[in-house]
Short mmCIF file of the C-alpha atoms (twelve columns), coordinates in Angstrom:
data_MODEL
# 
_entry.id   MODEL 
# 
loop_
_atom_site.group_PDB 
_atom_site.id 
_atom_site.type_symbol 
_atom_site.label_atom_id 
_atom_site.label_alt_id 
_atom_site.label_comp_id 
_atom_site.label_asym_id 
_atom_site.label_seq_id 
_atom_site.Cartn_x 
_atom_site.Cartn_y 
_atom_site.Cartn_z 
_atom_site.pdbx_PDB_model_num 
ATOM 1  C CA . MET A 1  79.923  84.849  115.714 1 
ATOM 2  C CA . SER A 2  80.339  86.169  112.192 1 
ATOM 3  C CA . GLU A 3  83.315  85.570  109.927 1 
ATOM 4  C CA . ARG A 4  86.564  87.356  110.773 1 
ATOM 5  C CA . ILE A 5  87.899  89.669  108.054 1 
ATOM 6  C CA . VAL A 6  91.338  90.751  106.856 1 
ATOM 7  C CA . ALA A 7  91.312  94.451  105.960 1 
ATOM 8  C CA . VAL A 8  93.609  95.148  102.998 1 
ATOM 9  C CA . ILE A 9  94.432  98.848  102.619 1 
ATOM 10 C CA . GLU A 10 96.411  99.728  99.488  1 
ATOM 11 C CA . ASP A 11 95.965  102.583 97.017  1 
ATOM 12 C CA . ASP A 12 97.694  100.765 94.146  1 
ATOM 13 C CA . THR A 13 94.940  98.777  92.430  1 
ATOM 14 C CA . VAL A 14 97.158  95.907  91.268  1 
ATOM 15 C CA . LEU A 15 98.829  95.462  94.659  1 
ATOM 16 C CA . ARG A 16 95.451  95.671  96.433  1 
ATOM 17 C CA . MET A 17 94.036  92.970  94.178  1 
ATOM 18 C CA . GLN A 18 97.104  90.730  94.557  1 
ATOM 19 C CA . ALA A 19 97.193  91.026  98.345  1 
ATOM 20 C CA . SER A 20 93.459  90.367  98.570  1 
ATOM 21 C CA . GLU A 21 93.782  87.314  96.341  1 
ATOM 22 C CA . LEU A 22 96.605  85.866  98.459  1 
ATOM 23 C CA . PHE A 23 94.532  86.140  101.631 1 
ATOM 24 C CA . GLU A 24 91.487  84.681  99.861  1 
ATOM 25 C CA . LEU A 25 93.561  81.753  98.543  1 
ATOM 26 C CA . ALA A 26 94.525  81.103  102.167 1 
ATOM 27 C CA . GLY A 27 90.810  80.792  102.937 1 
ATOM 28 C CA . LEU A 28 90.357  84.167  104.607 1 
ATOM 29 C CA . ALA A 29 87.593  86.701  104.070 1 
ATOM 30 C CA . VAL A 30 88.914  90.029  102.750 1 
ATOM 31 C CA . GLN A 31 87.611  93.574  102.647 1 
ATOM 32 C CA . ALA A 32 89.816  95.817  100.480 1 
ATOM 33 C CA . PHE A 33 90.155  99.603  100.640 1 
ATOM 34 C CA . ALA A 34 92.037  102.242 98.663  1 
ATOM 35 C CA . PRO A 35 91.446  105.364 100.720 1 
ATOM 36 C CA . GLY A 36 92.353  105.232 104.385 1 
ATOM 37 C CA . GLU A 37 89.146  107.043 105.322 1 
ATOM 38 C CA . GLU A 38 87.040  104.091 104.167 1 
ATOM 39 C CA . ALA A 39 89.245  101.664 106.077 1 
ATOM 40 C CA . ILE A 40 88.896  103.615 109.318 1 
ATOM 41 C CA . GLU A 41 85.125  103.760 108.861 1 
ATOM 42 C CA . PHE A 42 84.987  100.003 108.242 1 
ATOM 43 C CA . VAL A 43 87.139  99.182  111.279 1 
ATOM 44 C CA . ARG A 44 85.089  101.512 113.478 1 
ATOM 45 C CA . ASP A 45 81.827  99.902  112.350 1 
ATOM 46 C CA . ASN A 46 83.114  96.292  112.443 1 
ATOM 47 C CA . LEU A 47 85.507  96.091  115.379 1 
ATOM 48 C CA . ASP A 48 84.391  92.583  116.297 1 
ATOM 49 C CA . GLN A 49 84.976  91.219  112.772 1 
ATOM 50 C CA . VAL A 50 88.471  92.544  111.985 1 
ATOM 51 C CA . ALA A 51 90.985  89.713  112.333 1 
ATOM 52 C CA . CYS A 52 94.022  91.355  110.737 1 
ATOM 53 C CA . ILE A 53 95.035  94.546  108.947 1 
ATOM 54 C CA . PHE A 54 97.394  94.670  105.956 1 
ATOM 55 C CA . THR A 55 98.169  98.268  105.028 1 
ATOM 56 C CA . ASP A 56 100.384 100.410 102.879 1 
ATOM 57 C CA . LEU A 57 101.820 103.216 104.997 1 
ATOM 58 C CA . LYS A 58 101.950 105.764 102.150 1 
ATOM 59 C CA . LEU A 59 98.397  106.111 100.870 1 
ATOM 60 C CA . GLU A 60 97.111  108.739 98.477  1 
ATOM 61 C CA . GLY A 61 94.435  111.011 99.859  1 
ATOM 62 C CA . THR A 62 93.841  112.791 103.118 1 
ATOM 63 C CA . THR A 63 94.354  109.797 105.413 1 
ATOM 64 C CA . ASP A 64 97.602  107.892 105.053 1 
ATOM 65 C CA . GLY A 65 98.458  104.453 106.390 1 
ATOM 66 C CA . LEU A 66 100.051 105.831 109.544 1 
ATOM 67 C CA . GLU A 67 96.779  107.524 110.474 1 
ATOM 68 C CA . VAL A 68 95.002  104.208 109.943 1 
ATOM 69 C CA . VAL A 69 97.564  102.513 112.208 1 
ATOM 70 C CA . ARG A 70 97.129  105.149 114.928 1 
ATOM 71 C CA . TYR A 71 93.339  104.878 114.840 1 
ATOM 72 C CA . VAL A 72 93.279  101.091 114.962 1 
ATOM 73 C CA . LEU A 73 95.901  100.878 117.723 1 
ATOM 74 C CA . GLU A 74 93.640  103.030 119.871 1 
ATOM 75 C CA . ALA A 75 90.340  101.433 118.890 1 
ATOM 76 C CA . LEU A 76 91.436  97.818  118.582 1 
ATOM 77 C CA . PRO A 77 94.885  97.226  120.105 1 
ATOM 78 C CA . SER A 78 94.645  93.431  119.944 1 
ATOM 79 C CA . VAL A 79 94.264  93.243  116.129 1 
ATOM 80 C CA . PRO A 80 97.333  91.725  114.447 1 
ATOM 81 C CA . TRP A 81 99.131  93.571  111.667 1 
ATOM 82 C CA . CYS A 82 100.354 91.829  108.509 1 
# 
């Protein structure tokens, strides 16, 4: 089995970097995203690797955090949210 990943979804660069660093300091693998579209694509393509999702609910762009939440709840209901 491959390494489990925490998906960090935050459009603010500084907050995204800080959140990613905190998870990495805890020994977790992190994949960070700014636009929600990229996060949904990653989750869809890596369902078996996503361990946890940490997301901002108000994202810039066409897909906000609530859309990410809706997609993941349908596709991967057992994934914990941070």
